[in-house]
CSV table of C-alpha atoms and ligand atoms in Angstrom, one decimal:
chain,number,residue,atom,x,y,z
A,647,UNK,CA,87.7,76.8,72.7
A,648,UNK,CA,89.7,79.2,74.8
A,649,UNK,CA,87.6,81.6,76.7
A,650,UNK,CA,88.5,85.3,76.9
A,651,UNK,CA,89.9,86.3,80.3
A,652,UNK,CA,87.7,88.7,82.2
A,653,UNK,CA,89.2,92.2,82.0
A,654,UNK,CA,88.4,95.8,81.2
A,655,UNK,CA,88.2,95.1,77.5
A,656,UNK,CA,86.2,91.9,77.4
A,657,UNK,CA,82.4,92.0,77.1
A,658,UNK,CA,81.1,89.4,79.6
A,659,UNK,CA,78.0,87.5,78.5
A,660,UNK,CA,75.9,85.1,80.5
A,661,UNK,CA,73.7,86.9,82.9
A,662,UNK,CA,76.2,88.6,85.3
A,663,UNK,CA,75.4,92.2,86.0
A,664,UNK,CA,78.0,94.6,84.6
A,665,UNK,CA,79.3,97.8,86.2
A,666,UNK,CA,76.8,100.6,85.5
A,667,UNK,CA,79.3,103.4,85.7
A,668,UNK,CA,82.5,104.2,83.7
A,669,UNK,CA,85.3,102.9,85.9
A,670,UNK,CA,88.0,104.9,84.1
A,671,UNK,CA,86.2,108.1,84.8
A,672,UNK,CA,87.0,107.8,88.5
A,673,UNK,CA,90.3,108.4,90.2
A,674,UNK,CA,91.8,106.3,93.0
A,675,UNK,CA,91.2,107.4,96.6
A,676,UNK,CA,91.6,104.2,98.6
A,677,UNK,CA,94.6,102.0,99.2
A,678,UNK,CA,93.5,98.7,100.6
A,679,UNK,CA,95.9,96.3,102.4
A,680,UNK,CA,94.9,92.7,102.1
A,681,UNK,CA,93.3,91.8,98.7
A,682,UNK,CA,91.8,88.4,99.8
A,683,UNK,CA,88.3,87.0,99.3
A,684,UNK,CA,86.7,89.0,102.1
A,685,UNK,CA,87.9,92.3,100.8
A,686,UNK,CA,86.5,91.4,97.3
A,687,UNK,CA,83.1,90.3,98.7
A,688,UNK,CA,82.8,93.3,101.0
A,689,UNK,CA,84.6,96.6,100.7
A,690,UNK,CA,85.2,96.3,97.0
A,691,UNK,CA,81.5,95.5,96.4
A,692,UNK,CA,80.3,98.4,98.6
A,693,UNK,CA,82.7,100.8,96.9
A,694,UNK,CA,81.5,99.5,93.5
A,695,UNK,CA,77.9,100.3,94.5
A,696,UNK,CA,79.0,103.7,95.8
A,697,UNK,CA,80.7,104.6,92.6
A,698,UNK,CA,77.7,103.6,90.6
A,699,UNK,CA,75.3,105.6,92.9
A,700,UNK,CA,77.2,108.7,93.7
A,701,UNK,CA,80.5,108.7,91.8
A,702,UNK,CA,83.7,110.2,93.2
A,703,UNK,CA,87.4,109.5,93.0
A,704,UNK,CA,87.1,106.4,95.1
A,705,UNK,CA,88.5,103.5,93.2
A,706,UNK,CA,90.8,101.2,95.0
A,707,UNK,CA,94.5,100.4,94.8
A,708,UNK,CA,94.5,96.8,96.2
A,709,UNK,CA,97.7,95.7,97.9
A,710,UNK,CA,98.4,92.0,98.4
A,711,UNK,CA,101.1,92.1,101.0
A,712,UNK,CA,102.2,88.5,100.6
A,713,UNK,CA,100.3,86.7,97.8
A,714,UNK,CA,102.0,87.5,94.6
A,715,UNK,CA,99.8,85.0,92.7
A,716,UNK,CA,96.5,86.5,93.7
A,717,UNK,CA,97.7,90.0,92.9
A,718,UNK,CA,99.1,88.9,89.5
A,719,UNK,CA,95.8,87.2,88.7
A,720,UNK,CA,93.7,90.2,89.7
A,721,UNK,CA,96.2,92.6,88.0
A,722,UNK,CA,96.0,90.6,84.7
A,723,UNK,CA,92.2,91.2,84.8
A,724,UNK,CA,92.6,94.9,85.3
A,725,UNK,CA,91.2,94.4,88.9
A,726,UNK,CA,87.9,93.0,87.5
A,727,UNK,CA,86.4,90.0,89.2
A,728,UNK,CA,83.1,88.2,89.4
A,729,UNK,CA,81.2,88.3,92.7
A,730,UNK,CA,78.8,85.4,92.9
A,731,UNK,CA,76.1,85.5,95.5
A,732,UNK,CA,74.8,82.0,96.4
A,733,UNK,CA,71.2,82.1,97.5
A,734,UNK,CA,68.8,79.2,97.9
A,735,UNK,CA,67.0,80.4,94.8
A,736,UNK,CA,70.2,80.0,92.7
A,737,UNK,CA,73.4,82.1,92.1
A,738,UNK,CA,73.5,85.6,90.8
A,739,UNK,CA,76.7,87.4,89.8
A,740,UNK,CA,78.1,90.9,89.4
A,741,UNK,CA,81.3,92.0,87.8
A,742,UNK,CA,83.1,94.4,90.2
A,743,UNK,CA,85.2,97.2,88.8
A,744,UNK,CA,86.1,99.3,91.8
A,745,UNK,CA,89.7,97.9,91.9
A,746,UNK,CA,91.8,100.2,89.7
A,747,UNK,CA,95.2,98.6,90.2
A,748,UNK,CA,97.0,95.9,92.2
A,749,UNK,CA,100.3,96.0,94.0
A,750,UNK,CA,101.8,92.5,94.6
A,751,UNK,CA,104.3,91.9,97.4
A,752,UNK,CA,106.0,95.2,96.8
A,753,UNK,CA,106.2,97.2,100.1
A,754,UNK,CA,108.0,100.1,98.4
A,755,UNK,CA,105.2,100.5,95.9
A,756,UNK,CA,102.6,100.2,98.7
A,757,UNK,CA,104.3,102.9,100.7
A,758,UNK,CA,104.4,105.2,97.7
A,759,UNK,CA,100.6,104.6,97.0
A,760,UNK,CA,99.8,105.3,100.6
A,761,UNK,CA,101.9,108.5,100.6
A,762,UNK,CA,100.2,109.8,97.5
A,763,UNK,CA,98.1,112.9,98.4
A,764,UNK,CA,95.2,111.5,96.4
A,765,UNK,CA,94.9,108.6,98.8
A,766,UNK,CA,92.3,109.6,101.4
A,767,UNK,CA,91.6,106.3,103.0
A,768,UNK,CA,93.8,103.3,103.8
A,769,UNK,CA,91.6,100.3,104.6
A,770,UNK,CA,92.7,97.0,105.8
A,771,UNK,CA,91.6,93.3,105.9
A,772,UNK,CA,94.8,91.5,106.9
A,773,UNK,CA,93.2,89.1,109.4
A,774,UNK,CA,93.6,89.3,113.2
A,775,UNK,CA,97.1,87.9,113.1
A,776,UNK,CA,98.3,90.3,110.3
A,777,UNK,CA,98.7,93.4,112.5
A,778,UNK,CA,101.1,92.4,115.2
A,779,UNK,CA,99.1,94.0,118.1
A,780,UNK,CA,100.0,92.9,121.6
A,781,UNK,CA,96.4,92.3,122.8
A,782,UNK,CA,97.2,92.5,126.5
A,783,UNK,CA,98.9,96.0,126.3
A,784,UNK,CA,97.2,97.2,123.1
A,785,UNK,CA,100.7,98.3,121.8
A,786,UNK,CA,102.8,96.9,119.0
A,787,UNK,CA,103.9,93.4,119.5
A,788,UNK,CA,107.7,93.5,119.1
A,789,UNK,CA,107.8,89.7,118.9
A,790,UNK,CA,105.7,89.7,115.7
A,791,UNK,CA,108.2,89.2,112.8
A,792,UNK,CA,107.0,92.1,110.7
A,793,UNK,CA,106.8,94.5,113.6
A,794,UNK,CA,110.4,93.7,114.8
A,795,UNK,CA,111.8,94.0,111.3
A,796,UNK,CA,110.0,97.3,110.8
A,797,UNK,CA,111.1,98.7,114.2
A,798,UNK,CA,114.7,98.0,113.2
A,799,UNK,CA,114.2,99.6,109.8
A,800,UNK,CA,111.3,102.0,109.9
A,801,UNK,CA,112.1,103.7,106.6
A,802,UNK,CA,111.7,100.6,104.6
A,803,UNK,CA,108.7,98.8,106.3
A,804,UNK,CA,107.0,95.7,104.9
A,805,UNK,CA,104.4,95.1,107.7
A,806,UNK,CA,101.1,96.7,108.4
A,807,UNK,CA,102.1,98.9,111.4
A,808,UNK,CA,105.3,99.9,109.8
A,809,UNK,CA,103.7,100.9,106.5
A,810,UNK,CA,101.0,102.9,108.2
A,811,UNK,CA,103.5,104.8,110.4
A,812,UNK,CA,105.9,105.4,107.6
A,813,UNK,CA,103.3,106.6,105.1
A,814,UNK,CA,101.8,108.9,107.7
A,815,UNK,CA,105.3,110.2,108.5
A,816,UNK,CA,105.9,111.0,104.8
A,817,UNK,CA,102.6,112.9,104.6
A,818,UNK,CA,103.4,114.8,107.8
A,819,UNK,CA,106.8,115.8,106.4
A,820,UNK,CA,105.3,116.8,103.1
A,821,UNK,CA,102.5,118.8,104.8
A,822,UNK,CA,99.8,116.6,103.3
A,823,UNK,CA,96.7,115.8,105.4
A,824,UNK,CA,96.7,112.3,106.7
A,825,UNK,CA,94.5,109.5,105.3
A,826,UNK,CA,91.8,107.9,107.4
A,827,UNK,CA,92.7,104.4,108.6
A,828,UNK,CA,89.8,102.0,108.2
A,829,UNK,CA,90.4,98.6,109.9
A,830,UNK,CA,87.9,96.0,108.6
A,831,UNK,CA,89.0,93.0,110.6
A,832,UNK,CA,87.1,91.2,113.4
A,833,UNK,CA,88.8,92.8,116.3
A,834,UNK,CA,87.1,94.4,119.3
A,835,UNK,CA,86.9,98.2,118.8
A,836,UNK,CA,89.1,97.6,115.8
A,837,UNK,CA,89.8,101.3,114.9
A,838,UNK,CA,90.7,102.2,118.5
A,839,UNK,CA,92.9,99.0,118.8
A,840,UNK,CA,94.8,99.7,115.6
A,841,UNK,CA,95.2,103.4,116.6
A,842,UNK,CA,96.8,102.4,119.8
A,843,UNK,CA,99.2,100.0,118.1
A,844,UNK,CA,100.2,102.5,115.3
A,845,UNK,CA,100.9,105.2,117.9
A,846,UNK,CA,102.9,102.9,120.0
A,847,UNK,CA,104.9,101.7,117.0
A,848,UNK,CA,105.6,105.2,115.9
A,849,UNK,CA,106.5,106.3,119.4
A,850,UNK,CA,109.4,103.9,119.6
A,851,UNK,CA,111.3,105.7,116.8
A,852,UNK,CA,109.7,109.1,116.7
A,853,UNK,CA,107.7,110.6,119.6
A,854,UNK,CA,106.8,113.6,117.4
A,855,UNK,CA,105.2,111.3,114.8
A,856,UNK,CA,103.3,109.5,117.5
A,857,UNK,CA,102.0,112.8,118.8
A,858,UNK,CA,101.0,113.9,115.4
A,859,UNK,CA,99.1,110.7,114.7
A,860,UNK,CA,97.3,110.9,118.0
A,861,UNK,CA,96.2,114.5,117.2
A,862,UNK,CA,95.5,114.2,113.4
A,863,UNK,CA,94.6,110.8,112.2
A,864,UNK,CA,91.1,109.3,112.2
A,865,UNK,CA,90.7,105.5,112.9
A,866,UNK,CA,86.9,104.9,112.7
A,867,UNK,CA,85.7,101.6,114.1
A,868,UNK,CA,83.7,99.3,111.9
A,869,UNK,CA,81.7,96.1,112.1
A,870,UNK,CA,81.9,94.0,108.9
A,871,UNK,CA,79.9,91.0,108.1
A,872,UNK,CA,79.7,88.7,105.1
A,873,UNK,CA,80.3,84.9,105.2
A,874,UNK,CA,82.9,84.3,102.4
A,875,UNK,CA,84.4,80.9,101.9
A,876,UNK,CA,87.7,80.4,100.2
A,877,UNK,CA,87.1,80.3,96.4
A,878,UNK,CA,87.5,76.9,94.7
A,879,UNK,CA,87.5,75.5,91.2
A,880,UNK,CA,83.6,75.3,91.5
A,881,UNK,CA,83.6,79.1,92.1
A,882,UNK,CA,85.6,79.7,88.9
A,883,UNK,CA,83.4,77.3,86.9
A,884,UNK,CA,80.3,79.2,88.1
A,885,UNK,CA,81.9,82.5,87.1
A,886,UNK,CA,82.6,81.2,83.6
A,887,UNK,CA,79.0,80.1,83.3
A,888,UNK,CA,77.7,83.5,84.4
A,889,UNK,CA,80.1,85.7,82.5
A,890,UNK,CA,81.3,83.6,79.5
A,891,UNK,CA,84.8,84.5,80.5
A,892,UNK,CA,87.6,82.8,82.4
A,893,UNK,CA,88.0,84.5,85.8
A,894,UNK,CA,90.7,83.3,88.1
A,895,UNK,CA,89.9,85.9,90.7
A,896,UNK,CA,86.2,85.1,91.1
A,897,UNK,CA,84.8,84.7,94.5
A,898,UNK,CA,81.5,83.5,96.0
A,899,UNK,CA,79.7,84.7,99.0
A,900,UNK,CA,76.3,84.7,100.7
A,901,UNK,CA,73.6,87.2,99.8
A,902,UNK,CA,73.6,88.8,103.3
A,903,UNK,CA,76.0,91.7,103.9
A,904,UNK,CA,76.3,94.2,106.7
A,905,UNK,CA,78.6,97.1,107.4
A,906,UNK,CA,78.3,99.4,110.3
A,907,UNK,CA,80.8,102.3,110.3
A,908,UNK,CA,81.7,105.0,112.7
A,909,UNK,CA,81.2,108.1,110.6
A,910,UNK,CA,84.5,109.8,111.1
A,911,UNK,CA,86.2,110.6,107.8
A,912,UNK,CA,87.8,114.0,107.8
A,913,UNK,CA,88.9,113.7,104.2
A,914,UNK,CA,85.7,112.2,102.9
A,915,UNK,CA,84.5,108.8,102.0
A,916,UNK,CA,82.5,107.0,99.3
A,917,UNK,CA,78.7,106.7,99.5
A,918,UNK,CA,78.8,103.2,101.0
A,919,UNK,CA,75.3,103.7,102.3
A,920,UNK,CA,74.3,103.1,98.7
A,921,UNK,CA,74.7,99.4,99.3
A,922,UNK,CA,73.2,99.6,102.8
A,923,UNK,CA,76.1,100.5,105.1
A,924,UNK,CA,75.0,102.1,108.3
A,925,UNK,CA,76.9,105.1,109.4
A,926,UNK,CA,76.7,105.6,113.1
A,927,UNK,CA,78.3,107.4,116.0
A,928,UNK,CA,79.2,104.3,118.1
A,929,UNK,CA,79.9,101.0,116.5
A,930,UNK,CA,80.9,99.2,119.7
A,931,UNK,CA,77.6,97.6,120.6
A,932,UNK,CA,77.1,96.2,117.1
A,933,UNK,CA,80.7,94.9,117.0
A,934,UNK,CA,80.3,93.2,120.3
A,935,UNK,CA,77.1,91.6,119.1
A,936,UNK,CA,78.7,90.3,116.0
A,937,UNK,CA,81.9,89.1,117.7
A,938,UNK,CA,80.1,87.3,120.5
A,939,UNK,CA,77.2,85.9,118.6
A,940,UNK,CA,78.2,85.2,115.0
A,941,UNK,CA,82.0,84.7,115.4
A,942,UNK,CA,81.7,83.1,118.9
A,943,UNK,CA,79.2,80.5,117.6
A,944,UNK,CA,81.4,80.1,114.5
A,945,UNK,CA,84.4,79.2,116.6
A,946,UNK,CA,82.5,76.9,118.8
A,947,UNK,CA,81.0,75.0,115.9
A,948,UNK,CA,84.3,75.0,114.0
A,949,UNK,CA,86.3,73.2,116.7
A,950,UNK,CA,83.5,70.8,117.6
A,951,UNK,CA,82.7,70.4,113.9
A,952,UNK,CA,86.2,69.7,112.7
A,953,UNK,CA,86.7,67.1,115.5
A,954,UNK,CA,83.4,65.5,114.7
A,955,UNK,CA,84.3,65.2,111.0
A,956,UNK,CA,82.0,67.9,109.7
A,957,UNK,CA,83.7,69.5,106.8
A,958,UNK,CA,81.4,72.5,106.2
A,959,UNK,CA,79.3,74.7,108.5
A,960,UNK,CA,76.2,73.5,106.7
A,961,UNK,CA,77.1,69.9,107.8
A,962,UNK,CA,77.3,71.1,111.4
A,963,UNK,CA,73.8,72.6,111.0
A,964,UNK,CA,72.5,69.3,109.7
A,965,UNK,CA,73.8,67.6,112.9
A,966,UNK,CA,70.8,67.7,115.2
A,967,UNK,CA,72.8,67.8,118.4
A,968,UNK,CA,75.5,70.2,117.4
A,969,UNK,CA,73.0,72.6,115.8
A,970,UNK,CA,71.2,72.6,119.2
A,971,UNK,CA,74.5,73.6,120.8
A,972,UNK,CA,74.8,76.4,118.2
A,973,UNK,CA,71.4,77.7,119.2
A,974,UNK,CA,72.3,77.4,122.9
A,975,UNK,CA,75.5,79.3,122.3
A,976,UNK,CA,73.7,82.1,120.4
A,977,UNK,CA,71.2,82.4,123.1
A,978,UNK,CA,73.8,82.5,125.9
A,979,UNK,CA,75.8,85.1,124.0
A,980,UNK,CA,72.8,87.3,123.3
A,981,UNK,CA,71.9,87.3,127.0
A,982,UNK,CA,75.2,89.1,127.7
A,983,UNK,CA,74.5,92.0,125.4
A,984,UNK,CA,72.8,95.3,126.1
A,985,UNK,CA,69.7,95.9,124.0
A,986,UNK,CA,70.3,97.6,120.6
A,987,UNK,CA,67.7,100.1,119.5
A,988,UNK,CA,67.3,98.9,116.0
A,989,UNK,CA,68.1,95.2,116.3
A,990,UNK,CA,66.1,92.4,117.8
A,991,UNK,CA,68.7,89.9,119.2
A,992,UNK,CA,66.3,86.9,118.9
A,993,UNK,CA,65.7,87.7,115.2
A,994,UNK,CA,69.5,88.2,114.7
A,995,UNK,CA,70.1,84.8,116.3
A,996,UNK,CA,67.5,83.1,114.1
A,997,UNK,CA,68.9,84.7,111.0
A,998,UNK,CA,72.4,83.5,111.9
A,999,UNK,CA,71.1,79.9,112.1
A,1000,UNK,CA,69.6,80.3,108.7
A,1001,UNK,CA,72.8,81.8,107.3
A,1002,UNK,CA,74.9,79.0,108.8
A,1003,UNK,CA,72.5,76.5,107.3
A,1004,UNK,CA,72.7,77.9,103.7
A,1005,UNK,CA,73.2,74.8,101.6
A,1006,UNK,CA,74.7,76.8,98.8
A,1007,UNK,CA,77.7,78.0,100.8
A,1008,UNK,CA,80.6,75.6,101.3
A,1009,UNK,CA,82.3,77.2,104.3
A,1010,UNK,CA,85.0,75.0,105.7
A,1011,UNK,CA,85.0,74.5,109.5
A,1012,UNK,CA,88.8,74.1,109.2
A,1013,UNK,CA,89.1,77.7,107.8
A,1014,UNK,CA,87.2,79.1,110.8
A,1015,UNK,CA,89.3,77.0,113.2
A,1016,UNK,CA,92.5,78.7,112.0
A,1017,UNK,CA,94.3,81.2,114.3
A,1018,UNK,CA,92.4,80.3,117.5
A,1019,UNK,CA,94.8,82.3,119.7
A,1020,UNK,CA,93.9,85.4,117.8
A,1021,UNK,CA,90.2,84.8,117.9
A,1022,UNK,CA,89.4,83.3,121.3
A,1023,UNK,CA,89.9,86.4,123.4
A,1024,UNK,CA,87.1,88.5,121.8
A,1025,UNK,CA,84.8,85.6,120.8
A,1026,UNK,CA,84.8,83.3,123.8
A,1027,UNK,CA,87.0,84.5,126.7
A,1028,UNK,CA,85.6,88.0,127.1
A,1029,UNK,CA,82.0,86.6,127.1
A,1030,UNK,CA,83.1,83.8,129.6
A,1031,UNK,CA,84.5,86.5,131.9
A,1032,UNK,CA,81.3,88.5,131.6
A,1033,UNK,CA,79.4,85.3,132.7
A,1034,UNK,CA,81.5,85.1,135.8
A,1035,UNK,CA,80.7,88.7,136.6
A,1036,UNK,CA,77.0,88.6,136.1
A,1037,UNK,CA,76.4,85.0,137.3
A,1038,UNK,CA,75.1,83.7,133.9
A,1039,UNK,CA,75.5,80.1,133.0
A,1040,UNK,CA,79.1,79.7,131.8
A,1041,UNK,CA,78.8,76.2,130.4
A,1042,UNK,CA,78.3,77.0,126.7
A,1043,UNK,CA,81.5,79.0,126.6
A,1044,UNK,CA,83.4,76.3,128.6
A,1045,UNK,CA,82.3,73.7,126.0
A,1046,UNK,CA,83.4,75.9,123.2
A,1047,UNK,CA,86.8,76.5,124.7
A,1048,UNK,CA,87.2,72.8,125.6
A,1049,UNK,CA,86.6,72.2,121.8
A,1050,UNK,CA,89.5,74.5,121.0
A,1051,UNK,CA,91.7,72.7,123.5
A,1052,UNK,CA,90.8,69.4,122.0
A,1053,UNK,CA,91.6,70.7,118.6
A,1054,UNK,CA,94.9,72.3,119.8
A,1055,UNK,CA,96.2,68.8,120.8
A,1056,UNK,CA,96.8,68.3,117.1
A,1057,UNK,CA,95.4,64.8,116.5
A,1058,UNK,CA,91.9,63.5,115.7
A,1059,UNK,CA,89.8,60.9,117.5
A,1060,UNK,CA,91.5,58.2,115.4
A,1061,UNK,CA,94.9,59.4,116.6
A,1062,UNK,CA,95.9,61.0,113.2
A,1063,UNK,CA,97.9,64.2,113.5
A,1064,UNK,CA,97.1,67.4,111.6
A,1065,UNK,CA,98.9,70.7,111.4
A,1066,UNK,CA,97.7,73.6,113.6
A,1067,UNK,CA,97.3,76.7,111.7
A,1068,UNK,CA,98.0,79.3,114.4
A,1069,UNK,CA,100.7,81.9,114.8
A,1070,UNK,CA,101.4,80.4,118.2
A,1071,UNK,CA,101.4,76.8,116.9
A,1072,UNK,CA,104.9,76.0,118.2
A,1073,UNK,CA,104.2,77.3,121.6
A,1074,UNK,CA,100.9,75.3,121.8
A,1075,UNK,CA,102.6,72.1,120.7
A,1076,UNK,CA,105.3,72.5,123.3
A,1077,UNK,CA,102.8,73.3,126.0
A,1078,UNK,CA,100.6,70.2,125.4
A,1079,UNK,CA,103.4,67.8,124.5
A,1080,UNK,CA,103.1,65.9,127.8
A,1081,UNK,CA,99.3,65.9,128.1
A,1082,UNK,CA,97.9,64.1,125.1
A,1083,UNK,CA,95.0,62.4,127.0
A,1084,UNK,CA,95.1,64.3,130.3
A,1085,UNK,CA,92.3,66.9,130.5
A,1086,UNK,CA,93.4,68.8,133.7
A,1087,UNK,CA,97.0,68.9,132.5
A,1088,UNK,CA,95.9,70.2,129.0
A,1089,UNK,CA,93.7,72.8,130.5
A,1090,UNK,CA,96.4,74.1,132.9
A,1091,UNK,CA,99.1,74.1,130.2
A,1092,UNK,CA,97.0,76.0,127.6
A,1093,UNK,CA,95.6,78.4,130.2
A,1094,UNK,CA,99.3,79.2,131.1
A,1095,UNK,CA,100.1,80.4,127.6
A,1096,UNK,CA,101.3,84.0,128.2
A,1097,UNK,CA,98.7,86.7,127.6
A,1098,UNK,CA,95.9,84.5,126.2
A,1099,UNK,CA,93.5,83.7,129.1
A,1100,UNK,CA,92.4,86.6,131.4
A,1101,UNK,CA,94.0,85.6,134.7
A,1102,UNK,CA,90.8,86.0,136.6
A,1103,UNK,CA,89.1,83.5,134.3
A,1104,UNK,CA,91.9,81.0,134.5
A,1105,UNK,CA,92.0,81.2,138.3
A,1106,UNK,CA,88.2,80.6,138.6
A,1107,UNK,CA,87.1,77.1,139.6
A,1108,UNK,CA,83.6,77.9,138.2
A,1109,UNK,CA,85.3,78.1,134.8
A,1110,UNK,CA,88.1,75.6,134.8
A,1111,UNK,CA,85.8,72.8,136.2
A,1112,UNK,CA,83.3,72.8,133.3
A,1113,UNK,CA,86.1,73.2,130.7
A,1114,UNK,CA,88.0,70.3,132.2
A,1115,UNK,CA,84.9,68.2,132.4
A,1116,UNK,CA,83.9,68.8,128.8
A,1117,UNK,CA,87.5,68.2,127.6
A,1118,UNK,CA,87.6,64.9,129.6
A,1119,UNK,CA,84.5,63.6,127.8
A,1120,UNK,CA,85.9,64.7,124.4
A,1121,UNK,CA,89.2,62.8,125.2
A,1122,UNK,CA,87.7,59.7,126.6
A,1123,UNK,CA,84.7,59.2,124.4
A,1124,UNK,CA,85.4,61.2,121.2
A,1125,UNK,CA,83.8,64.4,120.0
A,1126,UNK,CA,80.5,63.0,118.6
A,1127,UNK,CA,79.7,61.5,122.0
A,1128,UNK,CA,80.8,64.7,123.8
A,1129,UNK,CA,78.4,66.7,121.5
A,1130,UNK,CA,75.5,64.3,122.1
A,1131,UNK,CA,75.9,64.3,125.9
A,1132,UNK,CA,76.3,68.1,126.0
A,1133,UNK,CA,73.1,68.5,123.9
A,1134,UNK,CA,71.3,66.0,126.2
A,1135,UNK,CA,72.4,68.0,129.3
A,1136,UNK,CA,70.3,70.9,127.8
A,1137,UNK,CA,67.0,69.0,128.3
B,680,CS2,C1,84.8,83.4,110.6
B,680,CS2,C2,84.6,84.8,110.0
B,680,CS2,O1,86.8,82.6,109.7
B,680,CS2,C3,86.2,83.0,110.8
B,680,CS2,O2,86.8,83.1,111.8
B,680,CS2,O3,84.2,83.4,111.9
B,680,CS2,O4,85.5,85.0,108.9
B,680,CS2,C4,83.2,85.0,109.6
B,680,CS2,O5,82.8,84.2,108.5
B,680,CS2,C5,83.0,86.5,109.2
B,680,CS2,O6,83.3,87.3,110.2
B,680,CS2,C6,81.5,86.7,108.7
B,680,CS2,O7,81.3,88.1,108.6
């Protein structure tokens, strides 16, 4: 029997909750760049809840900048998809209808949508590497392929910074008020960072535009959180069970979700608080907490976990020694943070251990290990530098970074090579080519990658010694032994 495809005209059956508003009664007010799994589990779900609770013309035009397949799939389903929440008590599902239309790998159409006066927010989940921000200067990174192409041809942009600058320019010329730019990626002070990069990009061709953006455009910061593994055939099978339809755009996620948003939207916003978003004045402390604790521990366990043969985060948590190192990392990270009025950091850490241990979520360590050069600075290197400054034990961060270095060598404990998924993979390979089993040489070579390690950290013996020692054990005895001896050293 062929199943009907989930779309606006099918009537799903099978227990999934259906939208309790009339999607077509609402216009589109958001253009979202990056239509991947995280967007669908987070912003699309919050906006769906906001439409149901308070209405408004806030449906979303989702732009897939690169993946034509995903956009076509979602487009063929009228933007509908099943959001499966996997809890220990069993899965529940909801059909999301906040996506009104989808643009696939078509920058001209994306630019037109962003320039439309009805668009009041442009939100983004394009991953850390998708922007092309020079993290040392905070400006646009002219060596990023999309940035350099768009700087050469700013009227026909295809990359993120180019599209934002060009769309804002069109609005400026047409006398239309600017949209609010809402960065939802795991970058430190993400709104501020993106603002600096867009202004710098614009300045290179039009100082007037740069000035206008600086004066007129809001870039609120946000902290986003929901663990969302890449969907698989099992996700789609579950969606079919829960909707009675075939759904090629279904995703699965954990029940937990958090969104903390700086409340600065001059042209309005959906009622995201309807699903629990917290609108605050200053997001920075929450963002630092999440980046250092959740994401820092994630990166640590991903590198150690991949090298020790643990496929999923839940497998890491079932490894007695490595899960102790996760706890140690969370504790060390929380000690670096200022107190937050409404969050108990010990409870936050315990909750994270529970979330990582969720047996229903198949979150691949390899997925988290991707793009290390984009993630290390805010997750592990900034905390390590903070340890140097305040005299706190640096070892947990040294072990985590040694794990990244071991992974960056590109071969496992059995000598089998694997591809590095990192925008700087070629540079990394060239840097470590001569040091396959030499810990001090590897540490020195990777720390010399331009713009990655803070110079003060790389020059500190108190840092390089524990990194080198940890890497030496990983190289001579293998990752499982390195994990065990690191956990034993805690006693
Ligand atoms: C993860 C994040 O892939 C990664 O690097 O650390 O995607 C993490 O799952 C999310 O930030 C959770 O909100």
